[in-house]
Amino acid sequence: MPSDHSAGAPASSSVDFEKVNSEYFQQRELKKGAAGWVLLVGLGVAYVISGDYAGWNFGLAQGGWGGMFLATLLMATMYLCMCFSLAELSSMIPTAGGGYGFARSAFGPWGGFLTGTAILIEYAIAPAAIATFIGAYCQSLFGIGGWMIYLAFYVVFIGIHILGVGEALKLMFIITAVAAIALAVFLIGMVPHFDAANLFDIAQTNAAGASSFLPFGYVGVWAAIPYAIWFFLAVEGVPLAAEETKNPKRDLPRGLIGAMLVLLAFALLILVVGPGGAGSEALKASGNPLVEALAKAYGGSTWMGGFVNLVGLAGLIASFFSIIYAYSRQIFALSRAGYLPRKLSETNKSKAPVLALVIPGIIGFALSLTGQGDLLILVAVFGATLSYVLMMAAHITLRIRRPKMERPYRTPGGIFTSGLALVLACVAVVAGFLVDPRVVIGAAVIYAVLIAYFAFYSRHHLVAGTPEEEFAAIQKAEEALH
């Protein structure tokens, strides 16, 4: 077993590779050419669109409207800069590993594992949070919620993914388009009721810097950050579709940036028009804020509220459906390379990684039984922001250490852009501790257990010849020539 030492890393970080036969990779193939850039834009929006329907409004309870608005501007800046940076990385290293592949190229196997598992925490937990919001919508629509709804959605949508990615992505695109129409109806319906005074109706506290704009003071801006992230969380998952994309070097940057621009427009419009029509106080603790905003603005139930409620369920389903896709591809890539148990990356006749879909689904269902959507958001955000720090560091490192690597797309502003995203990601990591440190510490413990698994076992059983490892080998060979 040959040993590999990451460049510049101490000898203790060594890993061992095992050679496998061609049958190993034949059992672990994804469906090629299933998505073009338009479907990728749809995938990026689908990952996130549930955040427009529920979850963001909890930020009003942490920072008031002003705190949530400033937090959203900061996080919108972070995500826009990050998407430009990831567009470059995904055009350079188009593999199903996504962020894990980028960090593997920059920092070696340890960096790849730390990034991949942080992303995995995000994607495994986010569907559980969304399931609780789906339950709230179903309760208001049909009078049925709770564990039966959570279980039904997990079973049905994991089942669709098992049938094959082409069918799943097309269905997801249609669901997302319908959900976007419902958002447009909500915005049009709320505009006539907008009153700027409604934005500032949360009572002012005695916190430092408190005002009608910032009722919880300066610290409220920071505390609102995890919920501002919910407007954009998981858009960075577009590169996970790399090995199923027709022309990844062209389509991945288009998909990432196109999706981010759509999400940015929705986030700012909803944050202004929703509380501006119904009042921030009325929405700050709601599990179904758009429907409650319409009911408050119109003085009761209307056809519009019923439509947004019914079709709004499609928005939650779109994110639930697409993030299941994301976690399965992240697990697939880490497992195929030996970082996680190899059995998880085996695919069926439809080229779908069955165990990588089912096992996190069981874990997510168990977590959804807590019913604590707001706290589950914090766990998902912890994993996400940690991965953002590592991915942006990877962009900067590869720009400095490997400037001659082929870059079909180049980030506007270069390392200044990724550096700004890195700083804001560090701020976001700390922000979770302000809301509920116990939850974030719990997530950190899970992360530590995964790191221990790698340190004591899987780093000695990595697989040679995977796409991520091949990219790393090519880079080392090119460095040797220079």
Coordinates of C-alpha atoms in Angstrom, one line a residue:
M1 CA 0.0 0.0 0.0
P2 CA 1.6 3.2 -1.1
S3 CA 1.6 6.1 1.3
D4 CA 0.5 9.6 0.4
H5 CA 1.6 12.7 2.3
S6 CA -0.2 16.0 1.7
A7 CA 2.1 18.7 0.4
G8 CA 3.4 20.7 3.4
A9 CA 1.6 18.5 5.9
P10 CA 3.3 16.6 8.8
A11 CA 4.1 13.0 8.4
S12 CA 1.3 12.1 10.9
S13 CA -1.3 13.1 8.3
S14 CA -0.2 10.3 6.0
V15 CA -2.9 8.2 4.3
D16 CA -2.8 4.8 2.6
F17 CA -4.3 4.0 -0.8
E18 CA -5.6 0.6 -1.9
K19 CA -5.8 -0.3 -5.6
V20 CA -9.2 -1.6 -6.8
N21 CA -10.2 -3.4 -10.0
S22 CA -12.4 -2.0 -12.8
E23 CA -15.5 -3.8 -11.4
Y24 CA -15.3 -1.6 -8.3
F25 CA -15.9 1.5 -10.4
Q26 CA -18.5 -0.2 -12.7
Q27 CA -20.6 -0.8 -9.5
R28 CA -20.3 3.0 -8.7
E29 CA -21.3 4.9 -11.8
L30 CA -23.7 7.8 -12.1
K31 CA -25.8 8.6 -15.1
K32 CA -23.8 10.8 -17.5
G33 CA -25.3 13.8 -19.3
A34 CA -28.6 13.9 -17.4
A35 CA -28.5 17.7 -16.8
G36 CA -27.8 20.9 -18.8
W37 CA -27.3 24.4 -17.3
V38 CA -31.0 25.2 -17.2
L39 CA -31.7 22.1 -15.1
L40 CA -28.8 23.1 -12.9
V41 CA -30.3 26.6 -12.3
G42 CA -33.5 24.8 -11.3
L43 CA -31.5 22.5 -9.0
G44 CA -29.8 25.4 -7.4
V45 CA -33.1 27.2 -6.8
A46 CA -34.8 24.0 -5.7
Y47 CA -32.2 23.4 -3.0
V48 CA -33.1 26.7 -1.4
I49 CA -36.6 27.7 -2.3
S50 CA -38.1 26.3 0.9
G51 CA -36.1 28.9 2.8
D52 CA -38.4 31.5 1.2
Y53 CA -41.5 29.8 2.5
A54 CA -40.4 29.1 6.1
G55 CA -37.4 29.4 8.4
W56 CA -36.1 32.9 7.5
N57 CA -38.7 34.6 9.7
F58 CA -37.2 33.2 12.9
G59 CA -34.4 35.8 12.3
L60 CA -37.0 38.5 13.0
A61 CA -37.2 37.1 16.6
Q62 CA -33.4 37.4 16.9
G63 CA -32.7 40.7 15.3
G64 CA -35.9 42.5 14.5
W65 CA -36.5 43.5 10.9
G66 CA -33.4 45.8 10.7
G67 CA -31.1 43.1 12.2
M68 CA -32.5 40.5 9.8
F69 CA -32.2 42.9 6.8
L70 CA -28.5 43.7 7.6
A71 CA -27.8 40.0 8.2
T72 CA -29.4 39.1 4.9
L73 CA -27.3 41.7 3.0
L74 CA -24.1 40.3 4.6
M75 CA -25.0 36.7 3.8
A76 CA -26.2 37.6 0.3
T77 CA -22.7 39.2 -0.3
M78 CA -21.0 36.0 1.1
Y79 CA -23.1 33.7 -1.1
L80 CA -22.6 35.8 -4.2
C81 CA -18.8 35.9 -3.7
M82 CA -18.8 32.2 -2.9
C83 CA -20.8 31.2 -6.0
F84 CA -18.3 33.1 -8.2
S85 CA -15.5 31.3 -6.5
L86 CA -17.2 27.9 -6.7
A87 CA -17.9 28.5 -10.3
E88 CA -14.2 28.6 -10.9
L89 CA -13.4 25.6 -8.8
S90 CA -16.2 23.5 -10.3
S91 CA -15.0 24.3 -13.8
M92 CA -11.5 23.1 -12.8
I93 CA -12.4 20.0 -10.8
P94 CA -15.8 18.8 -12.1
T95 CA -16.5 15.7 -9.9
A96 CA -19.4 14.5 -7.8
G97 CA -17.4 15.3 -4.7
G98 CA -18.0 19.0 -5.0
G99 CA -16.5 20.9 -2.1
Y100 CA -14.7 17.8 -0.9
G101 CA -13.0 17.5 -4.3
F102 CA -11.9 21.2 -4.2
A103 CA -10.4 20.9 -0.7
R104 CA -8.8 17.6 -1.6
S105 CA -6.9 19.3 -4.4
A106 CA -5.9 22.2 -2.2
F107 CA -5.1 20.6 1.2
G108 CA -4.8 16.8 0.6
P109 CA -7.0 14.0 2.0
W110 CA -7.4 15.5 5.4
G111 CA -8.7 18.8 4.0
G112 CA -11.0 16.9 1.6
F113 CA -12.5 14.8 4.4
L114 CA -13.0 17.8 6.8
T115 CA -14.8 19.7 4.1
G116 CA -16.9 16.8 2.8
T117 CA -18.1 15.8 6.2
A118 CA -19.0 19.4 7.1
I119 CA -21.1 19.5 3.9
L120 CA -22.6 16.2 4.8
I121 CA -23.8 17.5 8.2
E122 CA -25.5 20.3 6.3
Y123 CA -27.2 18.2 3.8
A124 CA -28.2 15.3 6.1
I125 CA -29.8 17.7 8.6
A126 CA -31.5 20.3 6.3
P127 CA -34.2 17.8 5.0
A128 CA -35.1 17.0 8.6
A129 CA -35.7 20.8 9.3
I130 CA -37.7 21.1 6.0
A131 CA -39.8 18.0 6.9
T132 CA -41.0 19.8 10.1
F133 CA -42.1 22.8 7.9
I134 CA -43.8 20.4 5.5
G135 CA -45.6 19.0 8.5
A136 CA -46.8 22.5 9.6
Y137 CA -48.1 23.2 6.1
C138 CA -49.9 19.9 5.8
Q139 CA -51.4 20.5 9.3
S140 CA -52.9 23.8 8.1
L141 CA -54.0 22.4 4.8
F142 CA -55.3 19.0 5.6
G143 CA -55.4 18.8 9.4
I144 CA -52.7 16.1 9.3
G145 CA -49.1 16.6 10.4
G146 CA -46.4 15.1 12.5
W147 CA -44.5 11.8 12.1
M148 CA -46.8 10.3 9.5
I149 CA -46.2 13.2 7.1
Y150 CA -42.4 13.2 7.7
L151 CA -42.2 9.4 7.0
A152 CA -44.4 9.6 3.9
F153 CA -42.3 12.3 2.3
Y154 CA -39.0 10.6 3.1
V155 CA -40.3 7.3 1.7
V156 CA -41.9 8.7 -1.5
F157 CA -39.1 11.1 -2.5
I158 CA -36.2 8.8 -1.7
G159 CA -38.1 6.2 -3.8
I160 CA -38.2 8.6 -6.8
H161 CA -34.5 9.2 -6.5
I162 CA -33.8 5.5 -6.5
L163 CA -35.7 5.2 -9.9
G164 CA -33.0 7.5 -11.5
V165 CA -31.6 11.0 -11.6
G166 CA -32.9 12.1 -15.0
E167 CA -36.5 11.6 -13.9
A168 CA -35.9 13.1 -10.5
L169 CA -34.2 16.3 -11.8
K170 CA -37.0 16.9 -14.4
L171 CA -39.7 16.4 -11.8
M172 CA -37.8 18.7 -9.4
F173 CA -37.6 21.4 -12.0
I174 CA -41.4 21.4 -12.6
I175 CA -42.1 21.5 -8.8
T176 CA -39.7 24.4 -8.4
A177 CA -41.3 26.4 -11.2
V178 CA -44.7 25.9 -9.6
A179 CA -43.3 27.0 -6.2
A180 CA -41.7 30.1 -7.8
I181 CA -45.2 31.1 -9.3
A182 CA -46.7 30.9 -5.8
L183 CA -44.0 33.2 -4.5
A184 CA -44.8 35.7 -7.3
V185 CA -48.5 35.5 -6.3
F186 CA -47.6 36.2 -2.7
L187 CA -45.5 39.2 -3.6
I188 CA -48.2 40.7 -5.8
G189 CA -50.8 40.1 -3.2
M190 CA -48.8 41.8 -0.4
V191 CA -47.6 44.9 -2.2
P192 CA -50.9 46.8 -1.8
H193 CA -50.7 46.3 2.0
F194 CA -47.1 47.4 2.4
D195 CA -46.5 50.0 5.1
A196 CA -43.0 50.7 6.2
A197 CA -44.1 51.1 9.8
N198 CA -45.0 47.4 9.9
L199 CA -41.4 46.5 9.5
F200 CA -40.5 48.0 12.9
D201 CA -43.4 46.9 15.1
I202 CA -41.2 44.6 17.4
A203 CA -40.8 46.2 20.8
Q204 CA -37.4 47.8 21.4
T205 CA -35.2 46.2 24.2
N206 CA -32.5 47.6 26.4
A207 CA -29.7 45.9 24.4
A208 CA -26.7 47.9 23.3
G209 CA -27.5 49.9 20.2
A210 CA -31.2 49.1 20.4
S211 CA -33.6 51.2 18.3
S212 CA -36.8 50.7 16.3
F213 CA -34.6 49.5 13.4
L214 CA -32.5 47.2 15.6
P215 CA -34.9 46.3 18.5
F216 CA -32.4 43.8 19.9
G217 CA -29.3 46.0 19.3
Y218 CA -26.2 45.2 17.5
V219 CA -25.9 41.7 18.7
G220 CA -29.3 41.0 17.0
V221 CA -27.7 41.4 13.6
W222 CA -25.2 38.6 14.4
A223 CA -27.9 36.4 16.0
A224 CA -30.1 36.7 12.8
I225 CA -27.3 35.5 10.5
P226 CA -28.1 31.7 10.7
Y227 CA -31.7 32.5 9.6
A228 CA -30.5 34.9 6.8
I229 CA -28.4 32.0 5.6
W230 CA -31.7 30.0 5.2
F231 CA -32.5 32.2 2.2
F232 CA -29.5 30.8 0.4
L233 CA -28.4 27.6 2.2
A234 CA -27.4 24.7 -0.1
V235 CA -27.1 26.6 -3.4
E236 CA -23.4 25.6 -3.3
G237 CA -24.6 22.1 -3.9
V238 CA -24.9 22.6 -7.7
P239 CA -21.3 21.2 -8.3
L240 CA -22.4 17.9 -6.8
A241 CA -24.1 17.2 -10.1
A242 CA -20.8 17.5 -12.0
E243 CA -20.6 13.9 -13.1
E244 CA -24.2 13.9 -14.4
T245 CA -23.9 17.2 -16.3
K246 CA -23.6 17.4 -20.1
N247 CA -20.8 20.0 -20.2
P248 CA -19.7 20.6 -16.6
K249 CA -16.9 23.1 -17.4
R250 CA -19.5 25.4 -19.0
D251 CA -22.8 24.4 -17.3
L252 CA -21.7 24.4 -13.7
P253 CA -20.7 28.1 -13.5
R254 CA -23.9 29.0 -15.4
G255 CA -26.0 26.9 -13.1
L256 CA -24.4 28.3 -9.9
I257 CA -24.5 32.0 -10.8
G258 CA -27.9 31.8 -12.4
A259 CA -29.5 30.2 -9.4
M260 CA -27.9 32.6 -7.0
L261 CA -29.3 35.7 -8.9
V262 CA -32.8 34.2 -8.8
L263 CA -32.5 33.5 -5.1
L264 CA -31.1 36.9 -4.3
A265 CA -34.1 38.6 -5.9
F266 CA -36.6 36.4 -4.0
A267 CA -34.9 36.9 -0.7
L268 CA -34.9 40.7 -0.8
L269 CA -38.5 41.0 -2.1
I270 CA -39.9 38.5 0.5
L271 CA -38.1 40.1 3.4
V272 CA -39.4 43.6 2.5
V273 CA -42.9 42.8 1.3
G274 CA -43.9 40.0 3.9
P275 CA -43.2 41.8 7.1
G276 CA -44.0 45.1 5.4
G277 CA -47.6 43.9 4.8
A278 CA -48.3 41.9 7.9
G279 CA -45.8 43.2 10.5
S280 CA -42.6 41.7 11.8
E281 CA -44.2 40.8 15.2
A282 CA -46.8 38.6 13.5
L283 CA -44.4 36.6 11.6
K284 CA -41.4 36.1 13.9
A285 CA -42.4 32.7 15.3
S286 CA -44.6 31.4 12.5
G287 CA -44.1 27.9 10.9
N288 CA -46.1 29.1 7.9
P289 CA -45.2 32.8 7.5
L290 CA -46.3 33.5 4.0
V291 CA -49.8 32.2 4.6
E292 CA -50.1 34.0 7.9
A293 CA -48.9 37.2 6.3
L294 CA -51.7 37.0 3.7
A295 CA -54.2 36.2 6.4
K296 CA -53.1 39.2 8.5
A297 CA -53.0 41.6 5.6
Y298 CA -56.5 40.6 4.2
G299 CA -58.1 40.0 7.6
G300 CA -58.7 36.3 7.2
S301 CA -58.5 33.4 4.8
T302 CA -58.6 34.2 1.1
W303 CA -58.2 32.2 -2.2
M304 CA -54.7 33.7 -2.4
G305 CA -53.7 32.4 1.0
G306 CA -55.1 29.0 0.1
F307 CA -53.2 29.0 -3.2
V308 CA -49.9 30.0 -1.6
N309 CA -50.4 27.4 1.1
L310 CA -51.2 24.6 -1.3
V311 CA -48.6 25.5 -3.9
G312 CA -46.1 26.7 -1.1
L313 CA -46.0 23.0 -0.1
A314 CA -44.3 22.5 -3.6
G315 CA -41.5 24.9 -2.5
L316 CA -40.8 22.9 0.6
I317 CA -41.0 19.7 -1.4
A318 CA -38.6 21.0 -4.0
S319 CA -35.9 21.7 -1.4
F320 CA -36.6 18.5 0.4
F321 CA -36.4 16.5 -2.8
S322 CA -33.3 18.2 -4.2
I323 CA -31.2 18.1 -0.9
I324 CA -31.8 14.4 -0.7
Y325 CA -30.1 14.3 -4.1
A326 CA -27.3 16.4 -2.7
Y327 CA -26.5 14.4 0.4
S328 CA -26.6 11.2 -1.7
R329 CA -24.0 12.5 -4.1
Q330 CA -21.7 13.8 -1.3
I331 CA -21.9 10.4 0.4
F332 CA -21.4 8.7 -2.9
A333 CA -18.2 10.6 -3.6
L334 CA -16.7 10.2 -0.1
S335 CA -17.6 6.5 0.0
R336 CA -16.3 5.7 -3.5
A337 CA -13.0 7.2 -2.4
G338 CA -12.9 5.2 0.8
Y339 CA -13.5 8.1 3.2
L340 CA -16.8 6.5 4.3
P341 CA -17.8 2.8 4.1
R342 CA -17.4 1.8 0.5
K343 CA -20.8 0.0 0.4
L344 CA -22.5 3.3 0.5
S345 CA -21.4 4.2 -3.1
E346 CA -22.8 1.2 -4.9
T347 CA -25.4 2.1 -7.5
N348 CA -28.4 0.2 -8.9
K349 CA -29.5 -0.4 -12.5
S350 CA -30.7 3.2 -12.7
K351 CA -27.3 4.5 -11.6
A352 CA -28.6 5.7 -8.2
P353 CA -26.6 5.2 -5.0
V354 CA -29.3 3.4 -3.0
L355 CA -27.7 3.2 0.5
A356 CA -26.4 6.7 0.2
L357 CA -30.0 7.8 -0.3
V358 CA -31.7 5.5 2.4
I359 CA -29.4 5.6 5.4
P360 CA -29.2 9.5 5.8
G361 CA -33.0 9.4 5.2
I362 CA -33.5 7.2 8.2
I363 CA -31.3 9.5 10.3
G364 CA -33.1 12.6 9.0
F365 CA -36.5 11.1 9.8
A366 CA -35.4 10.4 13.3
L367 CA -34.2 14.0 13.8
S368 CA -37.5 15.4 12.3
L369 CA -39.4 13.7 15.1
T370 CA -38.0 16.4 17.4
G371 CA -40.2 18.9 15.6
Q372 CA -37.6 21.6 16.3
G373 CA -37.2 23.1 12.8
D374 CA -35.5 26.2 14.1
L375 CA -32.9 24.3 16.0
L376 CA -32.3 21.8 13.1
I377 CA -31.6 24.9 11.0
L378 CA -28.8 25.8 13.4
V379 CA -27.1 22.4 13.0
A380 CA -27.4 22.5 9.2
V381 CA -25.9 26.1 9.2
F382 CA -23.0 25.0 11.4
G383 CA -22.0 22.3 8.9
A384 CA -22.5 24.7 5.9
T385 CA -20.6 27.6 7.2
L386 CA -17.7 25.4 8.3
S387 CA -17.5 24.0 4.7
Y388 CA -17.7 27.5 3.3
V389 CA -14.6 28.5 5.2
L390 CA -12.7 25.5 3.9
M391 CA -13.9 25.8 0.3
M392 CA -13.0 29.5 0.1
A393 CA -9.6 28.7 1.7
A394 CA -9.2 26.1 -1.1
H395 CA -9.9 28.7 -3.8
I396 CA -7.3 31.1 -2.4
T397 CA -4.7 28.3 -1.9
L398 CA -5.1 26.9 -5.5
R399 CA -4.9 30.4 -6.9
I400 CA -1.6 31.0 -5.1
R401 CA 0.0 27.6 -5.3
R402 CA -1.3 26.4 -8.7
P403 CA -1.8 29.5 -10.8
K404 CA -1.2 27.6 -14.0
M405 CA -4.1 25.1 -13.6
E406 CA -6.7 25.3 -16.3
R407 CA -9.5 27.5 -15.3
P408 CA -12.4 27.5 -17.9
Y409 CA -14.2 30.1 -15.7
R410 CA -12.3 32.7 -13.6
T411 CA -13.7 34.3 -10.5
P412 CA -14.2 38.1 -11.0
G413 CA -12.0 39.8 -8.4
G414 CA -9.9 36.6 -7.9
I415 CA -8.8 35.9 -4.3
F416 CA -10.3 39.2 -3.1
T417 CA -13.8 37.8 -3.9
S418 CA -13.1 34.4 -2.2
G419 CA -11.3 36.2 0.7
L420 CA -14.4 38.4 1.4
A421 CA -16.6 35.2 1.4
L422 CA -14.1 33.6 3.7
V423 CA -14.2 36.4 6.3
L424 CA -18.1 36.5 6.2
A425 CA -18.2 32.7 6.6
C426 CA -16.0 32.9 9.7
V427 CA -18.5 35.5 11.1
A428 CA -21.4 33.1 10.3
V429 CA -19.7 30.1 12.0
V430 CA -19.6 32.1 15.3
A431 CA -23.1 33.5 14.9
G432 CA -24.7 30.1 15.5
F433 CA -23.3 30.1 19.1
L434 CA -25.2 33.3 19.9
V435 CA -28.6 31.7 19.2
D436 CA -28.2 28.3 21.0
P437 CA -24.6 27.2 21.8
R438 CA -25.8 23.7 23.0
V439 CA -27.1 22.9 19.5
V440 CA -23.9 24.0 17.8
I441 CA -21.8 22.1 20.3
G442 CA -23.9 19.0 19.7
A443 CA -23.2 19.4 15.9
A444 CA -19.5 19.8 16.7
V445 CA -19.5 16.6 18.6
I446 CA -21.0 14.7 15.6
Y447 CA -18.3 16.3 13.5
A448 CA -15.6 15.1 15.9
V449 CA -16.9 11.5 15.8
L450 CA -16.7 11.6 12.0
I451 CA -13.1 12.9 12.2
A452 CA -12.2 10.2 14.6
Y453 CA -13.5 7.5 12.2
F454 CA -11.2 9.0 9.5
A455 CA -8.2 9.3 11.8
F456 CA -8.3 5.8 13.2
Y457 CA -9.7 3.8 10.2
S458 CA -10.6 5.2 6.8
R459 CA -7.5 7.2 6.1
H460 CA -5.7 3.9 5.9
H461 CA -8.1 2.4 3.4
L462 CA -8.6 5.1 0.7
V463 CA -9.2 4.1 -2.9
A464 CA -6.7 4.9 -5.6
G465 CA -8.0 6.0 -9.0
T466 CA -11.2 7.9 -8.1
P467 CA -11.7 11.2 -10.0
E468 CA -10.8 13.4 -7.0
E469 CA -7.6 11.4 -6.5
E470 CA -6.8 11.5 -10.2
F471 CA -7.0 15.3 -10.2
A472 CA -4.7 15.4 -7.2
A473 CA -2.2 13.1 -9.0
I474 CA -2.2 15.1 -12.1
Q475 CA -1.6 18.3 -10.2
K476 CA 1.4 16.8 -8.3
A477 CA 2.8 15.6 -11.7
E478 CA 2.5 19.1 -13.1
E479 CA 4.1 20.6 -10.0
A480 CA 7.1 18.2 -10.4
L481 CA 7.5 19.5 -14.0
H482 CA 7.8 23.0 -12.8

